[in-house]
């Protein structure tokens, strides 16, 4: 399931991952580190919602 940042709209797609941040394609949102932050605005995981 995709997640979207409620502040800036950046979207995390598990199929794509976030390679610039060291997150491999296929990494589920639940498996991201607890200290993951939005690449654009820097908020934490608790500010993301279901896309
Ligand atoms: Zn953001």
PDB file of N, CA and C and ligand atoms in Angstrom:
ATOM      1  N   UNK A   1       0.841  -1.194   0.000  1.00  0.00           N
ATOM      2  CA  UNK A   1       0.000   0.000   0.000  1.00  0.00           C
ATOM      3  C   UNK A   1       0.879   1.248   0.000  1.00  0.00           C
ATOM      4  N   UNK A   2       0.526   2.206  -0.831  1.00  0.00           N
ATOM      5  CA  UNK A   2       1.259   3.459  -0.883  1.00  0.00           C
ATOM      6  C   UNK A   2       0.927   4.334   0.325  1.00  0.00           C
ATOM      7  N   UNK A   3       1.880   5.183   0.680  1.00  0.00           N
ATOM      8  CA  UNK A   3       1.666   6.157   1.749  1.00  0.00           C
ATOM      9  C   UNK A   3       1.999   7.536   1.211  1.00  0.00           C
ATOM     10  N   UNK A   4       1.281   8.526   1.690  1.00  0.00           N
ATOM     11  CA  UNK A   4       1.530   9.888   1.216  1.00  0.00           C
ATOM     12  C   UNK A   4       1.749  10.812   2.410  1.00  0.00           C
ATOM     13  N   UNK A   5       2.713  11.719   2.264  1.00  0.00           N
ATOM     14  CA  UNK A   5       3.004  12.691   3.315  1.00  0.00           C
ATOM     15  C   UNK A   5       1.851  13.691   3.403  1.00  0.00           C
ATOM     16  N   UNK A   6       1.304  13.845   4.608  1.00  0.00           N
ATOM     17  CA  UNK A   6       0.153  14.738   4.765  1.00  0.00           C
ATOM     18  C   UNK A   6       0.570  16.203   4.730  1.00  0.00           C
ATOM     19  N   UNK A   7       1.868  16.469   4.791  1.00  0.00           N
ATOM     20  CA  UNK A   7       2.345  17.853   4.791  1.00  0.00           C
ATOM     21  C   UNK A   7       2.653  18.335   3.373  1.00  0.00           C
ATOM     22  N   UNK A   8       3.422  17.544   2.623  1.00  0.00           N
ATOM     23  CA  UNK A   8       3.884  18.034   1.317  1.00  0.00           C
ATOM     24  C   UNK A   8       3.396  17.205   0.141  1.00  0.00           C
ATOM     25  N   UNK A   9       2.827  16.037   0.414  1.00  0.00           N
ATOM     26  CA  UNK A   9       2.282  15.243  -0.670  1.00  0.00           C
ATOM     27  C   UNK A   9       3.251  14.242  -1.290  1.00  0.00           C
ATOM     28  N   UNK A  10       4.465  14.148  -0.760  1.00  0.00           N
ATOM     29  CA  UNK A  10       5.417  13.153  -1.280  1.00  0.00           C
ATOM     30  C   UNK A  10       4.856  11.754  -1.032  1.00  0.00           C
ATOM     31  N   UNK A  11       4.994  10.890  -2.028  1.00  0.00           N
ATOM     32  CA  UNK A  11       4.384   9.572  -1.951  1.00  0.00           C
ATOM     33  C   UNK A  11       5.438   8.482  -1.852  1.00  0.00           C
ATOM     34  N   UNK A  12       5.191   7.531  -0.978  1.00  0.00           N
ATOM     35  CA  UNK A  12       6.062   6.359  -0.893  1.00  0.00           C
ATOM     36  C   UNK A  12       5.346   5.173  -1.517  1.00  0.00           C
ATOM     37  N   UNK A  13       5.988   4.612  -2.553  1.00  0.00           N
ATOM     38  CA  UNK A  13       5.444   3.434  -3.224  1.00  0.00           C
ATOM     39  C   UNK A  13       6.359   2.247  -2.906  1.00  0.00           C
ATOM     40  N   UNK A  14       5.858   1.239  -2.182  1.00  0.00           N
ATOM     41  CA  UNK A  14       6.701   0.098  -1.778  1.00  0.00           C
ATOM     42  C   UNK A  14       7.325  -0.631  -2.966  1.00  0.00           C
ATOM     43  N   UNK A  15       6.660  -0.600  -4.107  1.00  0.00           N
ATOM     44  CA  UNK A  15       7.208  -1.291  -5.280  1.00  0.00           C
ATOM     45  C   UNK A  15       8.451  -0.580  -5.809  1.00  0.00           C
ATOM     46  N   UNK A  16       8.535   0.707  -5.562  1.00  0.00           N
ATOM     47  CA  UNK A  16       9.649   1.520  -6.052  1.00  0.00           C
ATOM     48  C   UNK A  16      10.719   1.698  -4.970  1.00  0.00           C
ATOM     49  N   UNK A  17      10.267   1.744  -3.713  1.00  0.00           N
ATOM     50  CA  UNK A  17      11.196   2.040  -2.627  1.00  0.00           C
ATOM     51  C   UNK A  17      11.663   3.476  -2.689  1.00  0.00           C
ATOM     52  N   UNK A  18      12.793   3.734  -2.078  1.00  0.00           N
ATOM     53  CA  UNK A  18      13.369   5.077  -2.119  1.00  0.00           C
ATOM     54  C   UNK A  18      14.885   4.894  -2.120  1.00  0.00           C
ATOM     55  N   UNK A  19      15.398   4.645  -3.323  1.00  0.00           N
ATOM     56  CA  UNK A  19      16.797   4.229  -3.424  1.00  0.00           C
ATOM     57  C   UNK A  19      17.773   5.327  -3.001  1.00  0.00           C
ATOM     58  N   UNK A  20      17.390   6.592  -3.222  1.00  0.00           N
ATOM     59  CA  UNK A  20      18.261   7.686  -2.793  1.00  0.00           C
ATOM     60  C   UNK A  20      18.470   7.663  -1.277  1.00  0.00           C
ATOM     61  N   UNK A  21      17.475   7.117  -0.583  1.00  0.00           N
ATOM     62  CA  UNK A  21      17.566   7.044   0.871  1.00  0.00           C
ATOM     63  C   UNK A  21      17.952   5.668   1.370  1.00  0.00           C
ATOM     64  N   UNK A  22      18.362   4.797   0.459  1.00  0.00           N
ATOM     65  CA  UNK A  22      18.809   3.471   0.866  1.00  0.00           C
ATOM     66  C   UNK A  22      17.692   2.479   1.094  1.00  0.00           C
ATOM     67  N   UNK A  23      16.482   2.806   0.627  1.00  0.00           N
ATOM     68  CA  UNK A  23      15.346   1.907   0.785  1.00  0.00           C
ATOM     69  C   UNK A  23      15.144   1.139  -0.520  1.00  0.00           C
ATOM     70  N   UNK A  24      15.327  -0.161  -0.488  1.00  0.00           N
ATOM     71  CA  UNK A  24      15.273  -0.983  -1.692  1.00  0.00           C
ATOM     72  C   UNK A  24      13.840  -1.144  -2.186  1.00  0.00           C
ATOM     73  N   UNK A  25      13.672  -1.290  -3.502  1.00  0.00           N
ATOM     74  CA  UNK A  25      12.338  -1.602  -4.033  1.00  0.00           C
ATOM     75  C   UNK A  25      11.777  -2.854  -3.373  1.00  0.00           C
ATOM     76  N   UNK A  26      10.486  -2.833  -3.082  1.00  0.00           N
ATOM     77  CA  UNK A  26       9.854  -3.978  -2.436  1.00  0.00           C
ATOM     78  C   UNK A  26       9.812  -3.884  -0.921  1.00  0.00           C
ATOM     79  N   UNK A  27      10.272  -2.762  -0.362  1.00  0.00           N
ATOM     80  CA  UNK A  27      10.262  -2.578   1.087  1.00  0.00           C
ATOM     81  C   UNK A  27       8.908  -2.022   1.532  1.00  0.00           C
ATOM     82  N   UNK A  28       8.209  -2.801   2.340  1.00  0.00           N
ATOM     83  CA  UNK A  28       6.905  -2.358   2.831  1.00  0.00           C
ATOM     84  C   UNK A  28       7.072  -1.171   3.779  1.00  0.00           C
ATOM     85  N   UNK A  29       6.047  -0.336   3.837  1.00  0.00           N
ATOM     86  CA  UNK A  29       6.069   0.831   4.728  1.00  0.00           C
ATOM     87  C   UNK A  29       6.376   0.420   6.163  1.00  0.00           C
ATOM     88  N   UNK A  30       5.786  -0.681   6.586  1.00  0.00           N
ATOM     89  CA  UNK A  30       5.966  -1.154   7.956  1.00  0.00           C
ATOM     90  C   UNK A  30       7.423  -1.527   8.241  1.00  0.00           C
ATOM     91  N   UNK A  31       8.170  -1.828   7.182  1.00  0.00           N
ATOM     92  CA  UNK A  31       9.557  -2.256   7.361  1.00  0.00           C
ATOM     93  C   UNK A  31      10.559  -1.107   7.271  1.00  0.00           C
ATOM     94  N   UNK A  32      10.068   0.096   6.989  1.00  0.00           N
ATOM     95  CA  UNK A  32      10.967   1.241   7.003  1.00  0.00           C
ATOM     96  C   UNK A  32      11.401   1.509   8.443  1.00  0.00           C
ATOM     97  N   UNK A  33      12.607   2.045   8.619  1.00  0.00           N
ATOM     98  CA  UNK A  33      13.057   2.344   9.984  1.00  0.00           C
ATOM     99  C   UNK A  33      12.142   3.357  10.655  1.00  0.00           C
ATOM    100  N   UNK A  34      12.052   3.260  11.988  1.00  0.00           N
ATOM    101  CA  UNK A  34      11.180   4.165  12.731  1.00  0.00           C
ATOM    102  C   UNK A  34      11.606   5.620  12.578  1.00  0.00           C
ATOM    103  N   UNK A  35      12.875   5.846  12.249  1.00  0.00           N
ATOM    104  CA  UNK A  35      13.349   7.222  12.118  1.00  0.00           C
ATOM    105  C   UNK A  35      13.306   7.715  10.671  1.00  0.00           C
ATOM    106  N   UNK A  36      12.609   6.976   9.806  1.00  0.00           N
ATOM    107  CA  UNK A  36      12.434   7.439   8.433  1.00  0.00           C
ATOM    108  C   UNK A  36      11.733   8.791   8.446  1.00  0.00           C
ATOM    109  N   UNK A  37      12.232   9.707   7.617  1.00  0.00           N
ATOM    110  CA  UNK A  37      11.579  11.012   7.494  1.00  0.00           C
ATOM    111  C   UNK A  37      11.288  11.305   6.033  1.00  0.00           C
ATOM    112  N   UNK A  38      10.309  12.134   5.788  1.00  0.00           N
ATOM    113  CA  UNK A  38       9.951  12.539   4.437  1.00  0.00           C
ATOM    114  C   UNK A  38      11.150  13.212   3.762  1.00  0.00           C
ATOM    115  N   UNK A  39      11.524  12.762   2.579  1.00  0.00           N
ATOM    116  CA  UNK A  39      12.681  13.338   1.883  1.00  0.00           C
ATOM    117  C   UNK A  39      12.495  14.801   1.518  1.00  0.00           C
ATOM    118  N   UNK A  40      11.284  15.241   1.394  1.00  0.00           N
ATOM    119  CA  UNK A  40      11.040  16.622   0.971  1.00  0.00           C
ATOM    120  C   UNK A  40      10.906  17.583   2.148  1.00  0.00           C
ATOM    121  N   UNK A  41      10.144  17.189   3.153  1.00  0.00           N
ATOM    122  CA  UNK A  41       9.856  18.151   4.225  1.00  0.00           C
ATOM    123  C   UNK A  41      10.332  17.705   5.597  1.00  0.00           C
ATOM    124  N   UNK A  42      10.771  16.455   5.730  1.00  0.00           N
ATOM    125  CA  UNK A  42      11.441  16.044   6.951  1.00  0.00           C
ATOM    126  C   UNK A  42      10.557  15.594   8.103  1.00  0.00           C
ATOM    127  N   UNK A  43       9.261  15.430   7.864  1.00  0.00           N
ATOM    128  CA  UNK A  43       8.410  14.950   8.958  1.00  0.00           C
ATOM    129  C   UNK A  43       8.529  13.426   9.095  1.00  0.00           C
ATOM    130  N   UNK A  44       8.152  12.926  10.257  1.00  0.00           N
ATOM    131  CA  UNK A  44       8.292  11.511  10.543  1.00  0.00           C
ATOM    132  C   UNK A  44       7.161  10.666   9.987  1.00  0.00           C
ATOM    133  N   UNK A  45       7.273   9.351  10.210  1.00  0.00           N
ATOM    134  CA  UNK A  45       6.322   8.403   9.654  1.00  0.00           C
ATOM    135  C   UNK A  45       4.890   8.644  10.130  1.00  0.00           C
ATOM    136  N   UNK A  46       4.744   9.205  11.329  1.00  0.00           N
ATOM    137  CA  UNK A  46       3.400   9.393  11.878  1.00  0.00           C
ATOM    138  C   UNK A  46       2.607  10.469  11.128  1.00  0.00           C
ATOM    139  N   UNK A  47       3.317  11.214  10.265  1.00  0.00           N
ATOM    140  CA  UNK A  47       2.619  12.250   9.501  1.00  0.00           C
ATOM    141  C   UNK A  47       2.184  11.747   8.116  1.00  0.00           C
ATOM    142  N   UNK A  48       2.417  10.470   7.841  1.00  0.00           N
ATOM    143  CA  UNK A  48       2.004   9.890   6.572  1.00  0.00           C
ATOM    144  C   UNK A  48       0.646   9.216   6.733  1.00  0.00           C
ATOM    145  N   UNK A  49      -0.118   9.215   5.643  1.00  0.00           N
ATOM    146  CA  UNK A  49      -1.403   8.545   5.663  1.00  0.00           C
ATOM    147  C   UNK A  49      -1.544   7.663   4.423  1.00  0.00           C
ATOM    148  N   UNK A  50      -2.555   6.806   4.438  1.00  0.00           N
ATOM    149  CA  UNK A  50      -2.766   5.914   3.308  1.00  0.00           C
ATOM    150  C   UNK A  50      -3.051   6.708   2.038  1.00  0.00           C
ATOM    151  N   UNK A  51      -2.401   6.315   0.954  1.00  0.00           N
ATOM    152  CA  UNK A  51      -2.585   7.041  -0.315  1.00  0.00           C
ATOM    153  C   UNK A  51      -3.790   6.482  -1.063  1.00  0.00           C
TER     154      UNK A  51
HETATM  155 ZN1  LIG B   1       6.645  15.615   3.270  1.00  0.00          ZN
END
